[in-house]
Amino acid sequence: CSRKDIEQAARAPHAAEDELIYPGTCRSNHDQKKKSSSRNQYCWRFKVPKGISICFQDGRLGMCEFKAEEHFGDFVVWRADSIPSYQLAVTVDDHLMNISEVVRGEDLIISTARQLLLYEALEWEPPSFYHCPLVLDEKGQRLAKRHQSLSLRALRESEKTPEQIRAGWNK
């Protein structure tokens, strides 16, 4: 299904930050054949079992639980441009690199639930997870390249000490 198809079909409440929960509109073989014959490119989705709960112990947040169809739905594992999705790429990479602990921002916590499903499907032992709070600017917006936030290089070149920088974020 195209993004437009999914947006039109997804009239249920959305997951965090405007993420559409895939409604499963193109799951059946009949629908898939119709769609693939009309388009050359399509993505591959991981079919999330209905009603499943994903629970895991986070090093900072404690026990976390996410429910299929409420917090997330089927998710892309192979993009239409023939590139593996973030979810698949980091799961395989972490496994092949023998990563035992994953530390990342709390904005990616829902990704952990998806990746745990991939670990289970691939019969791999998952690492432990720690989701740290995001670093925010003076306006409360997270520091990110997409927001043209200061880079680490720019912070170093500002000649402020780490203590001065941290003090500015704690206001």
mmCIF file of C-alpha atoms in Angstrom:
data_model
loop_
_atom_site.group_PDB
_atom_site.id
_atom_site.type_symbol
_atom_site.label_atom_id
_atom_site.label_comp_id
_atom_site.label_asym_id
_atom_site.label_seq_id
_atom_site.Cartn_x
_atom_site.Cartn_y
_atom_site.Cartn_z
ATOM 1 C CA CYS A 1 0.000 0.000 0.000
ATOM 2 C CA SER A 2 1.128 3.534 -0.602
ATOM 3 C CA ARG A 3 1.488 5.974 2.284
ATOM 4 C CA LYS A 4 -1.642 7.696 1.021
ATOM 5 C CA ASP A 5 -3.556 4.390 1.187
ATOM 6 C CA ILE A 6 -2.372 3.822 4.736
ATOM 7 C CA GLU A 7 -3.204 7.376 5.823
ATOM 8 C CA GLN A 8 -6.705 7.078 4.410
ATOM 9 C CA ALA A 9 -7.276 3.695 6.057
ATOM 10 C CA ALA A 10 -5.817 4.664 9.423
ATOM 11 C CA ARG A 11 -8.615 6.565 11.115
ATOM 12 C CA ALA A 12 -7.845 5.074 14.528
ATOM 13 C CA PRO A 13 -5.789 6.995 17.101
ATOM 14 C CA HIS A 14 -2.144 7.271 16.182
ATOM 15 C CA ALA A 15 0.888 6.125 18.088
ATOM 16 C CA ALA A 16 3.432 8.564 19.490
ATOM 17 C CA GLU A 17 4.429 11.590 17.426
ATOM 18 C CA ASP A 18 1.996 11.162 14.538
ATOM 19 C CA GLU A 19 3.148 7.664 13.665
ATOM 20 C CA LEU A 20 0.477 5.878 11.697
ATOM 21 C CA ILE A 21 -0.359 2.375 12.841
ATOM 22 C CA TYR A 22 -0.432 0.212 9.733
ATOM 23 C CA PRO A 23 -4.036 -1.023 9.405
ATOM 24 C CA GLY A 24 -3.147 -4.237 7.541
ATOM 25 C CA THR A 25 -4.985 -3.186 4.396
ATOM 26 C CA CYS A 26 -2.569 -4.949 2.023
ATOM 27 C CA ARG A 27 -1.868 -8.119 4.001
ATOM 28 C CA SER A 28 -3.739 -10.678 1.924
ATOM 29 C CA ASN A 29 -2.178 -12.310 -1.137
ATOM 30 C CA HIS A 30 -5.041 -11.134 -3.361
ATOM 31 C CA ASP A 31 -4.550 -7.490 -2.345
ATOM 32 C CA GLN A 32 -0.777 -7.828 -2.655
ATOM 33 C CA LYS A 33 -0.965 -9.202 -6.204
ATOM 34 C CA LYS A 34 -3.327 -6.407 -7.274
ATOM 35 C CA LYS A 35 -1.085 -3.737 -5.779
ATOM 36 C CA SER A 36 2.227 -5.164 -7.013
ATOM 37 C CA SER A 37 0.955 -5.453 -10.576
ATOM 38 C CA SER A 38 0.051 -1.765 -10.580
ATOM 39 C CA ARG A 39 3.366 -0.640 -9.070
ATOM 40 C CA ASN A 40 6.904 -1.822 -9.602
ATOM 41 C CA GLN A 41 8.169 -0.998 -6.126
ATOM 42 C CA TYR A 42 6.817 -2.124 -2.801
ATOM 43 C CA CYS A 43 8.132 -2.567 0.709
ATOM 44 C CA TRP A 44 8.141 -5.636 2.930
ATOM 45 C CA ARG A 45 6.479 -5.452 6.337
ATOM 46 C CA PHE A 46 6.897 -7.607 9.415
ATOM 47 C CA LYS A 47 3.457 -8.963 10.299
ATOM 48 C CA VAL A 48 2.924 -8.254 13.989
ATOM 49 C CA PRO A 49 0.758 -10.880 15.699
ATOM 50 C CA LYS A 50 -2.574 -9.382 16.772
ATOM 51 C CA GLY A 51 -2.952 -8.646 20.470
ATOM 52 C CA ILE A 52 0.654 -9.416 21.365
ATOM 53 C CA SER A 53 2.342 -7.511 24.199
ATOM 54 C CA ILE A 54 6.061 -6.846 24.150
ATOM 55 C CA CYS A 55 7.556 -6.492 27.631
ATOM 56 C CA PHE A 56 11.172 -5.749 28.473
ATOM 57 C CA GLN A 57 13.250 -4.385 31.322
ATOM 58 C CA ASP A 58 14.837 -1.035 30.492
ATOM 59 C CA GLY A 59 17.946 -0.054 32.467
ATOM 60 C CA ARG A 60 16.498 3.364 33.310
ATOM 61 C CA LEU A 61 12.730 3.138 32.877
ATOM 62 C CA GLY A 62 12.175 -0.287 34.429
ATOM 63 C CA MET A 63 9.550 -2.633 33.013
ATOM 64 C CA CYS A 64 8.135 -1.406 29.695
ATOM 65 C CA GLU A 65 5.157 -2.843 27.844
ATOM 66 C CA PHE A 66 3.880 -2.109 24.338
ATOM 67 C CA LYS A 67 0.779 -3.616 22.768
ATOM 68 C CA ALA A 68 0.334 -4.445 19.102
ATOM 69 C CA GLU A 69 -2.417 -2.463 17.376
ATOM 70 C CA GLU A 70 -2.385 0.063 20.232
ATOM 71 C CA HIS A 71 1.224 1.289 20.187
ATOM 72 C CA PHE A 72 2.407 -0.081 16.834
ATOM 73 C CA GLY A 73 1.414 -2.322 13.962
ATOM 74 C CA ASP A 74 3.107 -4.115 11.086
ATOM 75 C CA PHE A 75 6.364 -2.331 10.330
ATOM 76 C CA VAL A 76 8.631 -1.997 7.317
ATOM 77 C CA VAL A 77 11.705 -4.255 7.244
ATOM 78 C CA TRP A 78 12.643 -3.746 3.577
ATOM 79 C CA ARG A 79 11.991 -0.408 1.905
ATOM 80 C CA ALA A 80 10.632 0.141 -1.609
ATOM 81 C CA ASP A 81 14.054 1.451 -2.683
ATOM 82 C CA SER A 82 15.603 -1.968 -1.851
ATOM 83 C CA ILE A 83 17.280 -0.826 1.354
ATOM 84 C CA PRO A 84 16.755 -2.537 4.714
ATOM 85 C CA SER A 85 14.757 -0.470 7.181
ATOM 86 C CA TYR A 86 16.248 0.999 10.345
ATOM 87 C CA GLN A 87 14.526 -1.704 12.416
ATOM 88 C CA LEU A 88 16.050 -4.594 10.482
ATOM 89 C CA ALA A 89 19.452 -2.966 9.941
ATOM 90 C CA VAL A 90 20.142 -2.192 13.604
ATOM 91 C CA THR A 91 18.868 -5.580 14.765
ATOM 92 C CA VAL A 92 21.126 -7.488 12.369
ATOM 93 C CA ASP A 93 24.072 -5.144 12.946
ATOM 94 C CA ASP A 94 23.818 -5.357 16.748
ATOM 95 C CA HIS A 95 23.621 -9.151 16.565
ATOM 96 C CA LEU A 96 26.567 -9.509 14.180
ATOM 97 C CA MET A 97 28.644 -7.107 16.282
ATOM 98 C CA ASN A 98 27.810 -9.067 19.478
ATOM 99 C CA ILE A 99 26.347 -5.960 21.105
ATOM 100 C CA SER A 100 25.213 -6.746 24.642
ATOM 101 C CA GLU A 101 23.900 -3.318 25.698
ATOM 102 C CA VAL A 102 22.098 -0.702 23.604
ATOM 103 C CA VAL A 103 22.007 2.871 24.925
ATOM 104 C CA ARG A 104 19.908 5.377 23.015
ATOM 105 C CA GLY A 105 17.405 8.179 23.404
ATOM 106 C CA GLU A 106 13.999 7.533 24.912
ATOM 107 C CA ASP A 107 12.399 8.704 21.658
ATOM 108 C CA LEU A 108 13.386 5.319 20.181
ATOM 109 C CA ILE A 109 11.752 3.166 22.847
ATOM 110 C CA ILE A 110 8.953 1.960 20.544
ATOM 111 C CA SER A 111 11.672 0.770 18.153
ATOM 112 C CA THR A 112 12.883 -1.541 20.903
ATOM 113 C CA ALA A 113 9.549 -3.375 20.902
ATOM 114 C CA ARG A 114 9.769 -3.874 17.145
ATOM 115 C CA GLN A 115 13.379 -5.009 17.321
ATOM 116 C CA LEU A 116 12.548 -7.510 20.063
ATOM 117 C CA LEU A 117 10.010 -9.060 17.686
ATOM 118 C CA LEU A 118 12.750 -9.344 15.061
ATOM 119 C CA TYR A 119 15.170 -10.892 17.574
ATOM 120 C CA GLU A 120 12.516 -13.454 18.460
ATOM 121 C CA ALA A 121 11.705 -14.241 14.816
ATOM 122 C CA LEU A 122 15.405 -14.675 14.024
ATOM 123 C CA GLU A 123 15.912 -16.763 17.189
ATOM 124 C CA TRP A 124 18.640 -14.439 18.453
ATOM 125 C CA GLU A 125 19.293 -13.389 22.038
ATOM 126 C CA PRO A 126 18.506 -9.662 22.372
ATOM 127 C CA PRO A 127 20.804 -7.203 24.122
ATOM 128 C CA SER A 128 19.750 -5.225 27.169
ATOM 129 C CA PHE A 129 18.415 -1.698 26.616
ATOM 130 C CA TYR A 130 18.823 1.670 28.336
ATOM 131 C CA HIS A 131 16.814 4.640 27.062
ATOM 132 C CA CYS A 132 18.237 7.939 28.274
ATOM 133 C CA PRO A 133 16.416 11.259 28.376
ATOM 134 C CA LEU A 134 16.829 13.516 25.368
ATOM 135 C CA VAL A 135 19.039 16.576 25.518
ATOM 136 C CA LEU A 136 16.879 19.636 24.871
ATOM 137 C CA ASP A 137 17.708 23.179 23.848
ATOM 138 C CA GLU A 138 16.535 26.321 25.635
ATOM 139 C CA LYS A 139 13.156 26.099 23.856
ATOM 140 C CA GLY A 140 12.582 22.523 24.969
ATOM 141 C CA GLN A 141 13.243 21.105 21.490
ATOM 142 C CA ARG A 142 15.475 18.042 21.245
ATOM 143 C CA LEU A 143 18.946 18.513 19.852
ATOM 144 C CA ALA A 144 18.930 16.905 16.421
ATOM 145 C CA LYS A 145 20.516 17.449 13.021
ATOM 146 C CA ARG A 146 17.069 17.734 11.465
ATOM 147 C CA HIS A 147 16.470 20.819 13.638
ATOM 148 C CA GLN A 148 19.887 22.304 12.760
ATOM 149 C CA SER A 149 20.960 21.908 16.391
ATOM 150 C CA LEU A 150 24.465 22.688 17.495
ATOM 151 C CA SER A 151 26.960 19.986 16.671
ATOM 152 C CA LEU A 152 29.486 18.660 19.157
ATOM 153 C CA ARG A 153 32.158 20.467 17.130
ATOM 154 C CA ALA A 154 30.295 23.789 17.474
ATOM 155 C CA LEU A 155 29.923 23.251 21.217
ATOM 156 C CA ARG A 156 33.667 22.586 21.555
ATOM 157 C CA GLU A 157 34.506 25.644 19.457
ATOM 158 C CA SER A 158 32.307 27.832 21.686
ATOM 159 C CA GLU A 159 35.076 27.567 24.321
ATOM 160 C CA LYS A 160 32.533 26.911 27.056
ATOM 161 C CA THR A 161 33.322 24.243 29.591
ATOM 162 C CA PRO A 162 31.194 21.097 29.724
ATOM 163 C CA GLU A 163 29.882 22.326 33.081
ATOM 164 C CA GLN A 164 28.727 25.627 31.526
ATOM 165 C CA ILE A 165 26.996 23.802 28.693
ATOM 166 C CA ARG A 166 25.237 21.384 31.063
ATOM 167 C CA ALA A 167 24.215 24.263 33.341
ATOM 168 C CA GLY A 168 22.532 25.951 30.378
ATOM 169 C CA TRP A 169 20.433 22.848 29.721
ATOM 170 C CA ASN A 170 19.392 22.430 33.335
ATOM 171 C CA LYS A 171 17.591 25.781 33.556
#
